[in-house]
Coordinates of C-alpha atoms and ligand atoms in Angstrom, one line a residue:
M107 CA 4.3 -2.1 -18.6
T108 CA -0.1 -2.3 -18.7
T109 CA -1.9 -3.9 -15.9
V110 CA -3.8 -6.9 -16.8
F111 CA -7.7 -5.6 -16.1
R112 CA -9.5 -9.0 -15.4
P113 CA -12.7 -9.3 -13.7
F114 CA -12.9 -10.1 -10.2
T115 CA -15.2 -9.9 -7.0
L116 CA -15.2 -7.3 -4.9
A117 CA -16.4 -7.1 -1.3
L118 CA -17.5 -4.0 1.0
I119 CA -17.8 -4.6 4.7
Q120 CA -19.7 -1.5 6.3
L121 CA -18.5 -2.1 9.8
G122 CA -20.6 -1.7 12.6
S123 CA -19.8 -1.9 16.7
I124 CA -17.2 1.1 16.2
G125 CA -16.6 2.3 20.0
A126 CA -13.6 3.4 22.4
N127 CA -12.2 -0.3 22.8
K128 CA -9.3 -0.2 19.8
A129 CA -8.8 -4.3 20.6
D130 CA -12.7 -5.0 20.6
N131 CA -13.1 -3.3 17.3
L132 CA -9.6 -5.1 15.5
R133 CA -11.6 -8.4 17.1
H134 CA -14.8 -7.2 15.6
A135 CA -13.5 -6.3 11.9
R136 CA -11.5 -9.2 11.8
Q137 CA -14.4 -11.8 12.6
V138 CA -16.3 -9.6 9.8
I139 CA -13.1 -10.0 7.6
L140 CA -13.3 -13.5 7.8
Q141 CA -17.0 -13.6 7.1
A142 CA -16.5 -11.4 3.6
A143 CA -14.0 -13.6 2.7
Q144 CA -16.2 -16.4 2.7
G145 CA -18.4 -14.8 -0.1
N146 CA -22.1 -14.4 -0.9
G147 CA -22.8 -17.5 -1.5
V148 CA -21.7 -17.2 -5.5
K149 CA -17.8 -16.4 -5.4
K150 CA -15.6 -15.8 -2.8
P151 CA -13.9 -11.9 -3.3
D152 CA -10.8 -11.0 -4.3
L153 CA -10.5 -7.9 -2.9
I154 CA -12.0 -6.9 1.0
V155 CA -12.2 -3.3 1.5
L156 CA -13.1 -1.8 5.6
P157 CA -14.4 1.7 6.1
E158 CA -12.7 5.3 7.2
C159 CA -11.6 4.7 10.7
F160 CA -12.3 1.6 11.6
N161 CA -10.2 1.4 14.8
S162 CA -11.3 4.1 16.4
P163 CA -14.2 6.0 17.1
Y164 CA -14.4 9.5 14.4
G165 CA -13.3 12.5 15.7
H166 CA -10.5 15.2 16.0
I167 CA -10.2 14.1 19.4
H168 CA -9.5 11.1 19.2
F169 CA -7.1 10.8 16.3
P170 CA -3.7 11.8 18.5
V171 CA -5.0 8.9 21.0
Y172 CA -5.4 6.3 18.6
A173 CA -2.3 6.5 16.4
E174 CA 0.0 4.3 15.3
P175 CA 3.5 4.5 13.7
I176 CA 2.9 2.8 10.5
G177 CA 6.5 3.8 9.0
F178 CA 5.7 2.6 5.3
V179 CA 8.2 4.3 2.1
P180 CA 7.2 3.2 -1.3
G181 CA 9.5 1.1 -2.9
K182 CA 11.2 0.0 0.2
P183 CA 10.8 -3.4 2.1
Y184 CA 8.9 -3.7 4.9
D185 CA 8.7 -6.0 7.6
I186 CA 5.8 -6.7 8.8
D187 CA 7.2 -8.2 12.1
Q188 CA 9.0 -5.3 13.1
C189 CA 6.4 -3.0 12.3
Q190 CA 5.1 -1.3 15.8
S191 CA 1.7 -0.9 14.4
E192 CA -1.1 -3.5 16.2
S193 CA -4.2 -2.2 13.6
V194 CA -1.5 -3.4 10.4
K195 CA -0.5 -6.5 12.5
M196 CA -4.0 -8.0 12.5
L197 CA -4.5 -6.6 8.8
S198 CA -1.6 -8.9 7.5
T199 CA -2.3 -11.4 9.3
V200 CA -6.0 -11.8 8.1
A201 CA -5.3 -11.4 4.1
R202 CA -2.6 -13.9 4.4
E203 CA -5.4 -16.2 6.8
T204 CA -8.1 -15.4 3.9
S205 CA -5.6 -15.3 1.3
T206 CA -7.0 -12.4 -0.5
W207 CA -6.1 -8.3 -1.1
L208 CA -7.6 -6.3 1.5
I209 CA -7.8 -2.5 1.8
G210 CA -7.8 -2.2 5.3
G211 CA -10.0 1.5 5.3
S212 CA -8.3 3.8 7.2
I213 CA -6.8 4.4 10.9
P214 CA -5.0 7.2 12.4
E215 CA -1.0 7.0 12.0
C216 CA 1.6 8.9 13.6
D217 CA 5.1 9.6 12.2
S218 CA 8.0 10.5 13.8
N219 CA 7.8 14.0 14.0
G220 CA 4.4 14.0 16.0
K221 CA 2.2 14.3 13.0
V222 CA -0.9 12.2 12.5
F223 CA -2.2 11.3 9.1
N224 CA -5.2 9.6 8.6
T225 CA -3.8 6.9 6.6
C226 CA -5.5 3.2 4.1
T227 CA -3.0 0.3 4.5
V228 CA -3.4 -2.5 1.2
Y229 CA -2.5 -6.3 2.0
D230 CA -1.6 -8.2 -0.7
P231 CA -2.4 -12.2 -0.3
K232 CA 0.4 -13.0 1.3
G233 CA -0.3 -10.3 4.1
A234 CA 2.5 -7.7 2.2
L235 CA 1.7 -4.0 3.1
V236 CA 1.6 -2.7 -0.2
A237 CA 0.7 0.4 -0.3
T238 CA -0.7 3.3 2.0
H239 CA -2.6 6.2 1.0
R240 CA -2.7 9.4 3.6
K241 CA -5.8 11.5 3.2
V242 CA -4.8 14.1 0.9
H243 CA -7.5 16.7 1.7
L244 CA -8.6 17.3 5.3
F245 CA -11.9 17.4 5.9
D246 CA -12.7 20.7 7.6
I247 CA -16.2 21.9 6.9
D248 CA -18.6 24.4 8.8
I249 CA -22.6 24.5 7.4
P250 CA -24.1 26.9 10.0
G251 CA -26.5 24.8 12.8
Q252 CA -25.7 21.6 10.7
I253 CA -22.6 20.3 11.0
K254 CA -19.0 21.4 12.1
F255 CA -15.7 19.0 11.7
K256 CA -12.3 19.8 11.9
E257 CA -10.0 17.6 10.7
S258 CA -7.1 19.8 10.8
E259 CA -6.9 20.1 14.4
T260 CA -5.3 17.3 14.9
L261 CA -3.9 15.9 11.5
T262 CA -1.8 16.4 8.4
G263 CA -2.5 16.0 4.9
G264 CA -1.0 13.1 3.1
S265 CA 0.7 14.7 -0.6
S266 CA 1.2 12.0 -2.5
L267 CA -1.5 9.7 -4.7
S268 CA -2.1 6.3 -4.6
H269 CA -2.3 3.4 -6.9
F270 CA -1.6 -0.1 -6.9
D271 CA -1.7 -3.1 -8.7
A272 CA -3.3 -6.0 -8.3
G273 CA -3.1 -8.2 -10.3
F274 CA -6.3 -8.1 -11.9
A275 CA -6.5 -4.6 -12.1
K276 CA -5.2 -1.1 -11.5
I277 CA -6.8 0.6 -8.3
G278 CA -6.4 4.5 -7.1
L279 CA -6.9 5.1 -3.6
G280 CA -8.7 7.5 -1.6
I281 CA -10.4 8.6 1.7
C282 CA -13.4 10.1 1.8
Y283 CA -13.2 14.1 1.9
D284 CA -11.1 13.1 -1.2
I285 CA -14.2 12.1 -3.3
R286 CA -14.6 15.6 -3.6
F287 CA -12.2 16.4 -5.7
P288 CA -12.0 15.6 -9.3
E289 CA -8.0 15.9 -10.3
L290 CA -7.1 13.5 -7.6
A291 CA -10.0 11.1 -9.5
M292 CA -9.1 12.0 -13.5
I293 CA -4.8 12.1 -12.5
A294 CA -5.8 8.2 -11.1
A295 CA -8.0 7.3 -14.9
R296 CA -5.4 9.2 -17.2
Q297 CA -2.5 6.6 -15.1
G298 CA -4.1 3.8 -16.1
C299 CA -6.5 2.8 -12.6
H300 CA -9.3 1.1 -13.4
V301 CA -10.7 1.1 -10.0
L302 CA -10.9 3.6 -7.3
I303 CA -11.5 2.8 -4.2
Y304 CA -12.3 5.6 -1.5
P305 CA -13.1 4.3 2.2
G306 CA -15.7 6.8 3.8
A307 CA -17.7 8.1 6.8
F308 CA -20.3 10.8 5.2
N309 CA -22.6 12.4 7.4
M310 CA -26.1 12.7 7.7
T311 CA -26.2 16.2 6.5
T312 CA -24.1 15.7 3.3
G313 CA -24.3 11.9 2.9
P314 CA -28.1 12.2 1.8
L315 CA -27.4 14.8 -1.0
H316 CA -23.5 14.0 -2.1
W317 CA -22.4 11.1 -1.3
E318 CA -24.5 8.8 -4.1
L319 CA -24.1 11.5 -6.3
L320 CA -20.1 12.1 -6.0
S321 CA -19.6 8.1 -6.6
R322 CA -21.1 8.3 -9.6
S323 CA -19.4 11.3 -10.8
R324 CA -16.1 10.3 -10.1
A325 CA -17.4 7.2 -12.2
V326 CA -19.0 8.9 -15.5
D327 CA -16.3 11.7 -15.4
N328 CA -13.6 8.8 -15.7
Q329 CA -15.3 5.9 -17.1
V330 CA -14.2 4.1 -14.4
F331 CA -15.3 1.6 -11.6
V332 CA -15.5 3.6 -8.0
S333 CA -16.5 2.5 -4.8
V334 CA -16.7 4.0 -1.1
C335 CA -17.2 2.0 1.8
S336 CA -18.8 3.7 5.0
P337 CA -19.4 2.1 8.6
A338 CA -22.2 1.3 9.6
R339 CA -24.6 4.0 11.1
D340 CA -24.5 4.2 14.8
L341 CA -26.5 6.9 16.7
S342 CA -24.8 6.2 20.5
A343 CA -21.3 7.8 18.9
G344 CA -20.2 11.0 18.4
Y345 CA -20.3 11.5 14.4
H346 CA -23.1 9.2 12.7
A347 CA -22.0 8.0 9.2
W348 CA -25.1 7.6 6.6
G349 CA -23.6 4.6 5.8
H350 CA -25.0 3.5 2.0
S351 CA -21.3 2.0 0.7
M352 CA -21.7 1.2 -3.1
I353 CA -19.6 -0.4 -6.1
V354 CA -20.8 1.7 -9.4
D355 CA -20.5 1.1 -12.8
P356 CA -17.9 3.2 -15.5
M357 CA -21.9 4.0 -16.6
G358 CA -22.9 5.1 -13.7
R359 CA -24.5 2.5 -12.5
I360 CA -24.8 1.2 -9.1
L361 CA -24.0 -2.3 -8.8
G362 CA -24.3 -3.2 -5.0
E363 CA -25.7 -0.7 -2.5
A364 CA -26.2 -1.0 1.4
G365 CA -28.8 0.6 3.8
A366 CA -27.6 2.5 6.8
E367 CA -26.9 -1.1 9.4
E368 CA -23.8 -3.4 9.1
E369 CA -23.7 -5.7 6.0
I370 CA -20.9 -6.7 3.5
V371 CA -21.8 -5.7 -0.6
Y372 CA -20.4 -7.9 -3.0
A373 CA -20.1 -7.1 -6.7
T374 CA -18.8 -8.3 -9.7
I375 CA -16.4 -6.0 -11.6
E376 CA -16.7 -6.4 -15.5
P377 CA -13.8 -5.2 -17.4
E378 CA -15.8 -5.2 -20.8
V379 CA -18.5 -2.4 -19.1
L380 CA -15.3 -0.3 -19.1
Y381 CA -14.1 -0.6 -22.7
S382 CA -17.4 -0.9 -23.6
T383 CA -18.5 2.5 -21.8
R384 CA -15.1 3.9 -23.2
T385 CA -15.9 2.8 -26.8
G386 CA -19.3 4.1 -27.2
I387 CA -19.1 7.7 -25.1
P388 CA -14.9 8.3 -26.2
V389 CA -14.2 11.1 -23.6
T390 CA -11.5 10.2 -22.6
V391 CA -10.1 10.6 -25.7
Q392 CA -11.7 13.7 -26.7
R393 CA -10.1 15.7 -23.8
R394 CA -9.5 19.6 -25.1
F395 CA -6.3 19.9 -23.2
D396 CA -5.0 23.0 -25.9
V397 CA -8.4 24.4 -24.8
Y398 CA -8.3 23.8 -20.5
P399 CA -4.2 23.2 -19.6
D400 CA -3.9 24.0 -16.5
V401 CA -6.7 24.8 -14.4
S402 CA -4.6 25.7 -11.4
K403 CA -3.6 28.8 -13.6
F404 CA -7.4 30.3 -13.1
P405 CA -8.1 32.5 -10.1
N406 CA -10.9 31.0 -7.9
Ligands
LIG235 N1 -14.8 11.6 6.9 C1 -15.0 12.8 5.5 O1 -13.9 13.2 5.1 C2 -16.3 13.1 5.9 C3 -16.8 13.6 4.3 C4 -18.4 14.3 4.0 O2 -18.9 13.8 5.3 C5 -18.1 15.0 3.6 O3 -19.3 15.5 3.3 O4 -17.5 15.5 2.4

């Protein structure tokens, strides 16, 4: 069945005040979601997005401490009342109260084998948990003198791709470092996603260089809308996020962008832009898979 793609309003919450107290983080996130759901004076959003790791400080030592069991299995019914995750319960409740689709950024998730994942959860306007995405590519980098970070110290990478149908668009999910891997975005687009959404938290070294570049690249490569949602910058925290949450259209134009502080960014997603981009520059039907059939066969 082909997914309907209709105009809709997207709101990104560049959340601030993410501290050590999880209950405070959840309270604050709920309050800003309620505010975002009011709209920007023009239109109430159809979909609200939170940033990566919105309920805990961002750092590998924190993930196991803040991790919550979610236990979502795609395609199986999920009972929110039985769920052990306070973050999932809050997100489900506020999605229902606001009658809005909600992409709950990400939270550390633990499974029954003691593995911890960086997981995004998605709620429909009735509060049902309809999709999850476990960050596939862990953020392990070392730029001497600038930044060293190793999520794999405590996290396990997810092993599947995640797309969902919101009724007004098919949406592909990734988390932060996942945006550096064009294969994930290309598969989502080839499977019919119109919009790719990455809760993220780039840093002050790579953020200025790559955050916008990667967002616009994934949008132009695949002729889809791309949106990246960061926490606000907090120079008193252990990790300094770049901020600059943004929404990019299939031509690579930035439709809305935050600064470094807490802010809500709204944009209207117009399907016509995707269709006219694909008609004018038809790369999506000009690919030469006979020349480059499977890049994984080539050595590094
Ligand atoms: N949270 C992350 O995955 C950060 C990714 C990042 O900063 C990068 O440069 O990539």
